[in-house]
Amino acid sequence: MSNSPRLPGTFPPHIADRGRHYFEHGKVREIRETAAGRYQATVRGSAMYSVWLKLDKGLRIQSGGCDCPYDDACKHMAALWYALQAQLETQGVPQPLADLLARSNEAALREMLMKLAEDETVRERLTALLQPEKREEIYQQQIRQMFTRAGYDYYDAMDLGVQVQDWLGVVAQDGDAAVAEALPLLMPRLIRAYERMDDSGGILADAIDSAVELLDQATHENAPESLIRCLDKCLKDDRYFEYGDSGYKLYHIRARIWQQNGQWKAWQKYVDSRLAKADGWDSKFWAMARWQLFQAQGDTAGAQDWFERHLYLPEFRKIAVAQAVGQQNWAEAERLLREGMALAEAEEHFGTLHDWKLQLFALMQQTGADIRALAEDLAFFKGDLSLPHYQAWKATFSEAEWPSEFERLLARLAKNPWLCAEILQHEQKFDLLLSVLQQYANLSLTTLDHFSPSFPEPYHAQVVDCYLTVFDREIAQAHNRKQYRQLAKQLKMLGKRYPDQQQAVSVFAAEIKARNNTKLYRRPALLEEWERVGF
């Protein structure tokens, strides 16, 4: 880390270290600059992952993404950052092109341009730069070529997405006027392709994001009329809202322009039209957008009235709770939270209900209120154990009170053996835990693997007995070679995990081999797999 002072704080140290390891072992492949400051690559981890980063001139990350399951800044993104740092810093600083051109005569420059123009792509770009009046025609032709060649499957979508991002990078380098001509031509074709193609790789969606980002940059000041018309057409097309979140990004761009131009009626008309047909999450977004419009207009009374009428929506209630907490109005904050809990429970929005309970728990801890009932509720919410809330609930009892309360708890959870076992594991009540596992009707190898590591050595023989009981049932139910192979490997691993019980495992394996044919579906296959692992 000390050798890379510019590594963004986005990456926790352990993620950064793993990213560096990936880079140093050559796992970053096919780095490409798809737009100004935007880089894409493939990183080999447990699978091949598509990764992208957008950097500023100081190599600081502005945005990025990866299609791996990790939902935060991941090691694959860190690996790409290290690779880009090495690549960009080792390129050196070339002699300024302006100096080289200044020393060249007109004939040499003309000859050089003619040589470069032998490449069709370069020729089209030079023509667009030298004859701006033909630029739209050239862009139209390039777009037609990209989309005419596109098919419909996964690989077609990948190829088209890469082509579009490369093309957008070239357009961006041609300047704002070029962007104003190119995007209105591209957007209708791009959303139509996204609707029809298999973009499970997400590359075409990235291309749409790149186009929206470029549109955002080109409209920050003095937005060209062509781009405003393009925005308005996109916002009338529901596909931008149905396929991802690009529609909402486009709305924020247009809202900024409406506000800059003081076009309140047009802004209100659009938001109201969206509200009229919105449902679900969509209605929450547009209700919030309408409130923000009131605020932008400076209509304090209208904003307050709208806010109060929409407190049934969690997004508004969260703001109200935050305001009450900020003012240390604890009673109002608790009222808002309890009211929100009642609404969420009535509508069976259990995720929202849980969020309100968590906030209320934090508030009650802060104010010193009695948390026992709420802590218990959160500890076992929806049949899952929350250890921090369980510990907080337990702490509300004295040492003398807890044993009898613990017995009542186990009695209440008798029909939930998994939850009961988790609590016993935490409390290190190994005799009781073993008893629960032995009586667990649906006990599986996976369940045993979850709980068995917590047992100390004196219990190993009994734990292995539990395993062998489950193995006996699993072997009797198995009916193909693949299942026999997996069970043989797992049984072999059991002996290695508990070496002091190796004899019991070997005796069990021998009994299975000697079993009557009628108890096994495919005895020869099982015997072969047993022999393969050494039984």
Short mmCIF file of N, CA, C and O in Angstrom, two decimals, residues 421-517:
data_model
loop_
_atom_site.label_atom_id
_atom_site.label_comp_id
_atom_site.label_asym_id
_atom_site.label_seq_id
_atom_site.Cartn_x
_atom_site.Cartn_y
_atom_site.Cartn_z
N ALA A 421 -30.88 -24.65 17.73
CA ALA A 421 -29.49 -25.11 17.66
C ALA A 421 -28.53 -23.93 17.57
O ALA A 421 -27.45 -23.96 18.19
N GLU A 422 -28.89 -22.90 16.84
CA GLU A 422 -28.01 -21.72 16.74
C GLU A 422 -27.83 -21.06 18.10
O GLU A 422 -26.72 -20.63 18.44
N ILE A 423 -28.90 -20.96 18.85
CA ILE A 423 -28.81 -20.36 20.18
C ILE A 423 -27.96 -21.22 21.11
O ILE A 423 -27.09 -20.72 21.84
N LEU A 424 -28.18 -22.53 21.09
CA LEU A 424 -27.39 -23.44 21.92
C LEU A 424 -25.91 -23.42 21.53
O LEU A 424 -25.04 -23.51 22.39
N GLN A 425 -25.65 -23.29 20.25
CA GLN A 425 -24.26 -23.17 19.80
C GLN A 425 -23.62 -21.90 20.36
O GLN A 425 -22.49 -21.93 20.86
N HIS A 426 -24.35 -20.78 20.29
CA HIS A 426 -23.83 -19.52 20.84
C HIS A 426 -23.60 -19.63 22.35
O HIS A 426 -22.60 -19.15 22.88
N GLU A 427 -24.53 -20.28 23.05
CA GLU A 427 -24.44 -20.40 24.50
C GLU A 427 -23.48 -21.52 24.93
O GLU A 427 -23.23 -21.70 26.12
N GLN A 428 -22.97 -22.28 23.95
CA GLN A 428 -22.06 -23.41 24.21
C GLN A 428 -22.69 -24.45 25.14
O GLN A 428 -22.04 -25.02 26.01
N LYS A 429 -23.97 -24.70 24.89
CA LYS A 429 -24.69 -25.75 25.62
C LYS A 429 -24.61 -27.02 24.76
O LYS A 429 -25.56 -27.40 24.06
N PHE A 430 -23.47 -27.70 24.80
CA PHE A 430 -23.19 -28.75 23.84
C PHE A 430 -24.03 -30.01 24.05
O PHE A 430 -24.40 -30.69 23.08
N ASP A 431 -24.36 -30.34 25.29
CA ASP A 431 -25.21 -31.50 25.53
C ASP A 431 -26.59 -31.30 24.90
O ASP A 431 -27.13 -32.18 24.23
N LEU A 432 -27.16 -30.12 25.15
CA LEU A 432 -28.47 -29.80 24.58
C LEU A 432 -28.40 -29.70 23.06
O LEU A 432 -29.31 -30.16 22.36
N LEU A 433 -27.33 -29.10 22.57
CA LEU A 433 -27.17 -28.96 21.11
C LEU A 433 -27.10 -30.34 20.44
O LEU A 433 -27.75 -30.57 19.41
N LEU A 434 -26.34 -31.23 21.03
CA LEU A 434 -26.23 -32.58 20.47
C LEU A 434 -27.59 -33.27 20.48
O LEU A 434 -27.97 -33.94 19.50
N SER A 435 -28.34 -33.08 21.54
CA SER A 435 -29.67 -33.70 21.64
C SER A 435 -30.60 -33.16 20.55
O SER A 435 -31.35 -33.92 19.93
N VAL A 436 -30.55 -31.85 20.32
CA VAL A 436 -31.39 -31.25 19.27
C VAL A 436 -31.02 -31.81 17.91
O VAL A 436 -31.89 -32.16 17.10
N LEU A 437 -29.72 -31.93 17.63
CA LEU A 437 -29.27 -32.44 16.33
C LEU A 437 -29.68 -33.90 16.15
O LEU A 437 -30.09 -34.32 15.06
N GLN A 438 -29.59 -34.68 17.21
CA GLN A 438 -29.95 -36.10 17.12
C GLN A 438 -31.44 -36.29 16.86
O GLN A 438 -31.86 -37.26 16.23
N GLN A 439 -32.26 -35.31 17.31
CA GLN A 439 -33.71 -35.42 17.13
C GLN A 439 -34.22 -34.62 15.92
O GLN A 439 -35.41 -34.62 15.64
N TYR A 440 -33.29 -33.97 15.22
CA TYR A 440 -33.65 -33.12 14.08
C TYR A 440 -34.13 -34.01 12.93
O TYR A 440 -33.35 -34.74 12.32
N ALA A 441 -35.41 -33.94 12.60
CA ALA A 441 -35.99 -34.85 11.60
C ALA A 441 -35.35 -34.70 10.22
O ALA A 441 -35.17 -35.68 9.50
N ASN A 442 -35.00 -33.46 9.85
CA ASN A 442 -34.44 -33.20 8.52
C ASN A 442 -32.93 -32.95 8.58
O ASN A 442 -32.39 -32.19 7.77
N LEU A 443 -32.27 -33.57 9.55
CA LEU A 443 -30.83 -33.35 9.70
C LEU A 443 -30.10 -33.77 8.42
O LEU A 443 -30.33 -34.86 7.89
N SER A 444 -29.24 -32.88 7.93
CA SER A 444 -28.49 -33.14 6.71
C SER A 444 -27.00 -32.97 6.98
O SER A 444 -26.59 -32.44 8.03
N LEU A 445 -26.20 -33.40 6.02
CA LEU A 445 -24.75 -33.22 6.14
C LEU A 445 -24.40 -31.73 6.19
O LEU A 445 -23.49 -31.33 6.92
N THR A 446 -25.12 -30.91 5.44
CA THR A 446 -24.87 -29.47 5.44
C THR A 446 -25.13 -28.87 6.81
O THR A 446 -24.36 -28.04 7.30
N THR A 447 -26.24 -29.28 7.45
CA THR A 447 -26.56 -28.79 8.79
C THR A 447 -25.47 -29.20 9.79
O THR A 447 -25.02 -28.39 10.61
N LEU A 448 -25.03 -30.45 9.71
CA LEU A 448 -23.96 -30.92 10.61
C LEU A 448 -22.67 -30.15 10.36
O LEU A 448 -21.95 -29.81 11.31
N ASP A 449 -22.36 -29.88 9.10
CA ASP A 449 -21.14 -29.11 8.79
C ASP A 449 -21.21 -27.72 9.40
O ASP A 449 -20.18 -27.14 9.73
N HIS A 450 -22.42 -27.18 9.53
CA HIS A 450 -22.58 -25.84 10.11
C HIS A 450 -22.31 -25.85 11.62
O HIS A 450 -21.64 -24.95 12.14
N PHE A 451 -22.81 -26.86 12.31
CA PHE A 451 -22.74 -26.86 13.77
C PHE A 451 -21.55 -27.64 14.34
O PHE A 451 -21.08 -27.34 15.45
N SER A 452 -21.07 -28.65 13.62
CA SER A 452 -20.06 -29.55 14.19
C SER A 452 -18.75 -28.87 14.59
O SER A 452 -18.14 -29.29 15.60
N PRO A 453 -18.25 -27.83 13.88
CA PRO A 453 -16.96 -27.25 14.28
C PRO A 453 -16.94 -26.66 15.69
O PRO A 453 -15.87 -26.49 16.28
N SER A 454 -18.11 -26.34 16.24
CA SER A 454 -18.14 -25.72 17.57
C SER A 454 -17.96 -26.74 18.70
O SER A 454 -17.66 -26.36 19.83
N PHE A 455 -18.14 -28.02 18.41
CA PHE A 455 -18.06 -29.03 19.48
C PHE A 455 -16.61 -29.28 19.88
O PHE A 455 -15.75 -29.52 19.02
N PRO A 456 -16.31 -29.27 21.19
CA PRO A 456 -14.94 -29.60 21.64
C PRO A 456 -14.70 -31.11 21.54
O PRO A 456 -15.63 -31.90 21.32
N GLU A 457 -13.45 -31.51 21.73
CA GLU A 457 -13.00 -32.90 21.52
C GLU A 457 -13.83 -33.96 22.26
O GLU A 457 -14.12 -35.02 21.68
N PRO A 458 -14.23 -33.77 23.51
CA PRO A 458 -14.99 -34.84 24.20
C PRO A 458 -16.27 -35.25 23.48
O PRO A 458 -16.80 -36.33 23.76
N TYR A 459 -16.78 -34.41 22.59
CA TYR A 459 -18.04 -34.72 21.90
C TYR A 459 -17.81 -35.31 20.51
O TYR A 459 -18.79 -35.60 19.81
N HIS A 460 -16.57 -35.48 20.08
CA HIS A 460 -16.31 -35.88 18.70
C HIS A 460 -16.94 -37.23 18.34
O HIS A 460 -17.46 -37.41 17.24
N ALA A 461 -16.89 -38.19 19.25
CA ALA A 461 -17.45 -39.52 18.95
C ALA A 461 -18.95 -39.42 18.69
O ALA A 461 -19.48 -40.04 17.75
N GLN A 462 -19.65 -38.63 19.50
CA GLN A 462 -21.10 -38.48 19.33
C GLN A 462 -21.43 -37.70 18.05
O GLN A 462 -22.41 -38.00 17.37
N VAL A 463 -20.60 -36.69 17.74
CA VAL A 463 -20.81 -35.94 16.50
C VAL A 463 -20.65 -36.85 15.29
O VAL A 463 -21.46 -36.82 14.35
N VAL A 464 -19.60 -37.69 15.30
CA VAL A 464 -19.38 -38.61 14.18
C VAL A 464 -20.53 -39.61 14.09
O VAL A 464 -20.96 -39.97 12.97
N ASP A 465 -21.06 -40.06 15.22
CA ASP A 465 -22.22 -40.94 15.18
C ASP A 465 -23.39 -40.28 14.46
O ASP A 465 -24.11 -40.92 13.68
N CYS A 466 -23.59 -38.97 14.71
CA CYS A 466 -24.65 -38.22 14.02
C CYS A 466 -24.39 -38.22 12.51
O CYS A 466 -25.30 -38.44 11.70
N TYR A 467 -23.14 -37.96 12.15
CA TYR A 467 -22.78 -37.95 10.73
C TYR A 467 -23.07 -39.30 10.08
O TYR A 467 -23.65 -39.38 9.00
N LEU A 468 -22.66 -40.39 10.75
CA LEU A 468 -22.82 -41.70 10.15
C LEU A 468 -24.29 -42.07 10.00
O LEU A 468 -24.68 -42.75 9.03
N THR A 469 -25.13 -41.61 10.91
CA THR A 469 -26.58 -41.83 10.78
C THR A 469 -27.12 -41.15 9.52
O THR A 469 -27.91 -41.74 8.78
N VAL A 470 -26.65 -39.92 9.29
CA VAL A 470 -27.10 -39.19 8.10
C VAL A 470 -26.52 -39.83 6.84
O VAL A 470 -27.22 -39.99 5.83
N PHE A 471 -25.25 -40.24 6.89
CA PHE A 471 -24.64 -40.91 5.74
C PHE A 471 -25.44 -42.18 5.38
O PHE A 471 -25.67 -42.47 4.21
N ASP A 472 -25.83 -42.93 6.38
CA ASP A 472 -26.59 -44.16 6.16
C ASP A 472 -27.87 -43.86 5.37
O ASP A 472 -28.21 -44.56 4.41
N ARG A 473 -28.55 -42.81 5.77
CA ARG A 473 -29.80 -42.44 5.08
C ARG A 473 -29.52 -41.92 3.67
O ARG A 473 -30.21 -42.29 2.71
N GLU A 474 -28.50 -41.09 3.55
CA GLU A 474 -28.17 -40.50 2.24
C GLU A 474 -27.75 -41.58 1.24
O GLU A 474 -28.12 -41.54 0.06
N ILE A 475 -26.96 -42.56 1.69
CA ILE A 475 -26.51 -43.64 0.80
C ILE A 475 -27.70 -44.48 0.34
O ILE A 475 -27.80 -44.88 -0.82
N ALA A 476 -28.62 -44.74 1.25
CA ALA A 476 -29.80 -45.54 0.90
C ALA A 476 -30.67 -44.82 -0.12
O ALA A 476 -31.33 -45.46 -0.96
N GLN A 477 -30.67 -43.49 -0.08
CA GLN A 477 -31.51 -42.71 -1.00
C GLN A 477 -30.80 -42.37 -2.31
O GLN A 477 -31.45 -41.97 -3.27
N ALA A 478 -29.49 -42.51 -2.36
CA ALA A 478 -28.73 -42.17 -3.57
C ALA A 478 -29.06 -43.16 -4.68
O ALA A 478 -29.35 -44.34 -4.42
N HIS A 479 -29.00 -42.71 -5.93
CA HIS A 479 -29.38 -43.61 -7.03
C HIS A 479 -28.53 -43.42 -8.29
O HIS A 479 -28.89 -43.90 -9.35
N ASN A 480 -27.41 -42.71 -8.18
CA ASN A 480 -26.54 -42.61 -9.36
C ASN A 480 -25.08 -42.47 -8.90
O ASN A 480 -24.78 -42.18 -7.74
N ARG A 481 -24.18 -42.66 -9.86
CA ARG A 481 -22.75 -42.66 -9.56
C ARG A 481 -22.28 -41.32 -9.01
O ARG A 481 -21.43 -41.27 -8.11
N LYS A 482 -22.80 -40.23 -9.55
CA LYS A 482 -22.38 -38.91 -9.09
C LYS A 482 -22.65 -38.75 -7.60
O LYS A 482 -21.81 -38.22 -6.86
N GLN A 483 -23.82 -39.18 -7.13
CA GLN A 483 -24.15 -39.06 -5.71
C GLN A 483 -23.25 -39.97 -4.87
O GLN A 483 -22.79 -39.57 -3.79
N TYR A 484 -22.99 -41.19 -5.35
CA TYR A 484 -22.10 -42.09 -4.62
C TYR A 484 -20.69 -41.49 -4.50
O TYR A 484 -20.04 -41.59 -3.46
N ARG A 485 -20.22 -40.88 -5.59
CA ARG A 485 -18.88 -40.30 -5.59
C ARG A 485 -18.79 -39.17 -4.56
O ARG A 485 -17.82 -39.08 -3.79
N GLN A 486 -19.80 -38.31 -4.55
CA GLN A 486 -19.81 -37.20 -3.60
C GLN A 486 -19.85 -37.70 -2.16
O GLN A 486 -19.12 -37.20 -1.29
N LEU A 487 -20.69 -38.69 -1.91
CA LEU A 487 -20.80 -39.23 -0.55
C LEU A 487 -19.50 -39.91 -0.12
O LEU A 487 -19.09 -39.80 1.05
N ALA A 488 -18.85 -40.61 -1.05
CA ALA A 488 -17.58 -41.27 -0.72
C ALA A 488 -16.52 -40.23 -0.34
O ALA A 488 -15.78 -40.42 0.64
N LYS A 489 -16.46 -39.14 -1.08
CA LYS A 489 -15.49 -38.09 -0.77
C LYS A 489 -15.78 -37.45 0.58
O LYS A 489 -14.87 -37.17 1.37
N GLN A 490 -17.07 -37.19 0.84
CA GLN A 490 -17.45 -36.56 2.11
C GLN A 490 -17.14 -37.49 3.29
O GLN A 490 -16.69 -37.02 4.35
N LEU A 491 -17.37 -38.79 3.11
CA LEU A 491 -17.08 -39.74 4.19
C LEU A 491 -15.58 -39.81 4.45
O LEU A 491 -15.14 -39.87 5.60
N LYS A 492 -14.80 -39.76 3.37
CA LYS A 492 -13.34 -39.78 3.52
C LYS A 492 -12.86 -38.54 4.27
O LYS A 492 -12.00 -38.61 5.15
N MET A 493 -13.45 -37.38 3.94
CA MET A 493 -13.08 -36.13 4.60
C MET A 493 -13.47 -36.15 6.07
O MET A 493 -12.78 -35.58 6.92
N LEU A 494 -14.57 -36.84 6.40
CA LEU A 494 -15.00 -36.93 7.79
C LEU A 494 -13.92 -37.62 8.62
O LEU A 494 -13.60 -37.17 9.74
N GLY A 495 -13.34 -38.70 8.09
CA GLY A 495 -12.28 -39.39 8.81
C GLY A 495 -11.06 -38.53 9.02
O GLY A 495 -10.40 -38.59 10.07
N LYS A 496 -10.74 -37.68 8.04
CA LYS A 496 -9.58 -36.79 8.18
C LYS A 496 -9.86 -35.66 9.18
O LYS A 496 -8.97 -35.22 9.90
N ARG A 497 -11.12 -35.22 9.21
CA ARG A 497 -11.47 -34.12 10.12
C ARG A 497 -11.45 -34.59 11.57
O ARG A 497 -11.12 -33.82 12.48
N TYR A 498 -11.82 -35.87 11.79
CA TYR A 498 -11.84 -36.42 13.14
C TYR A 498 -10.94 -37.66 13.16
O TYR A 498 -11.44 -38.81 13.16
N PRO A 499 -9.62 -37.48 13.18
CA PRO A 499 -8.71 -38.64 13.09
C PRO A 499 -8.88 -39.62 14.24
O PRO A 499 -8.64 -40.82 14.06
N ASP A 500 -9.30 -39.13 15.40
CA ASP A 500 -9.50 -40.04 16.53
C ASP A 500 -10.72 -40.93 16.33
O ASP A 500 -10.92 -41.89 17.08
N GLN A 501 -11.55 -40.63 15.32
CA GLN A 501 -12.74 -41.43 15.02
C GLN A 501 -12.61 -42.17 13.68
O GLN A 501 -13.60 -42.64 13.12
N GLN A 502 -11.37 -42.22 13.17
CA GLN A 502 -11.13 -42.85 11.87
C GLN A 502 -11.58 -44.32 11.86
O GLN A 502 -12.13 -44.81 10.86
N GLN A 503 -11.38 -45.01 12.97
CA GLN A 503 -11.77 -46.42 13.03
C GLN A 503 -13.28 -46.59 12.86
O GLN A 503 -13.75 -47.47 12.13
N ALA A 504 -14.06 -45.72 13.51
CA ALA A 504 -15.52 -45.79 13.39
C ALA A 504 -15.96 -45.54 11.95
O ALA A 504 -16.88 -46.20 11.45
N VAL A 505 -15.29 -44.59 11.27
CA VAL A 505 -15.63 -44.29 9.88
C VAL A 505 -15.29 -45.49 8.99
O VAL A 505 -16.07 -45.87 8.10
N SER A 506 -14.14 -46.13 9.22
CA SER A 506 -13.72 -47.28 8.41
C SER A 506 -14.67 -48.46 8.60
O SER A 506 -15.02 -49.16 7.64
N VAL A 507 -15.09 -48.70 9.84
CA VAL A 507 -16.03 -49.78 10.13
C VAL A 507 -17.35 -49.53 9.41
O VAL A 507 -17.95 -50.45 8.81
N PHE A 508 -17.81 -48.27 9.43
CA PHE A 508 -19.06 -47.92 8.74
C PHE A 508 -18.94 -48.16 7.24
O PHE A 508 -19.84 -48.74 6.61
N ALA A 509 -17.80 -47.75 6.65
CA ALA A 509 -17.60 -47.94 5.21
C ALA A 509 -17.59 -49.42 4.85
O ALA A 509 -18.16 -49.83 3.82
N ALA A 510 -16.99 -50.24 5.70
CA ALA A 510 -16.96 -51.68 5.45
C ALA A 510 -18.37 -52.28 5.52
O ALA A 510 -18.73 -53.16 4.73
N GLU A 511 -19.17 -51.80 6.46
CA GLU A 511 -20.55 -52.28 6.58
C GLU A 511 -21.36 -51.94 5.33
O GLU A 511 -22.18 -52.74 4.87
N ILE A 512 -21.15 -50.76 4.79
CA ILE A 512 -21.85 -50.37 3.57
C ILE A 512 -21.45 -51.29 2.42
O ILE A 512 -22.31 -51.74 1.63
N LYS A 513 -20.17 -51.62 2.32
CA LYS A 513 -19.70 -52.49 1.24
C LYS A 513 -20.32 -53.88 1.35
O LYS A 513 -20.58 -54.55 0.34
N ALA A 514 -20.54 -54.34 2.59
CA ALA A 514 -21.05 -55.69 2.80
C ALA A 514 -22.57 -55.77 2.76
O ALA A 514 -23.14 -56.86 2.89
N ARG A 515 -23.22 -54.67 2.54
CA ARG A 515 -24.68 -54.62 2.63
C ARG A 515 -25.34 -55.44 1.52
O ARG A 515 -24.81 -55.54 0.41
N ASN A 516 -26.51 -55.97 1.81
CA ASN A 516 -27.27 -56.75 0.83
C ASN A 516 -27.61 -55.90 -0.39
O ASN A 516 -27.94 -54.72 -0.27
N ASN A 517 -27.61 -56.50 -1.58
CA ASN A 517 -27.86 -55.78 -2.83
C ASN A 517 -29.19 -55.04 -2.82
O ASN A 517 -29.31 -53.97 -3.42
#
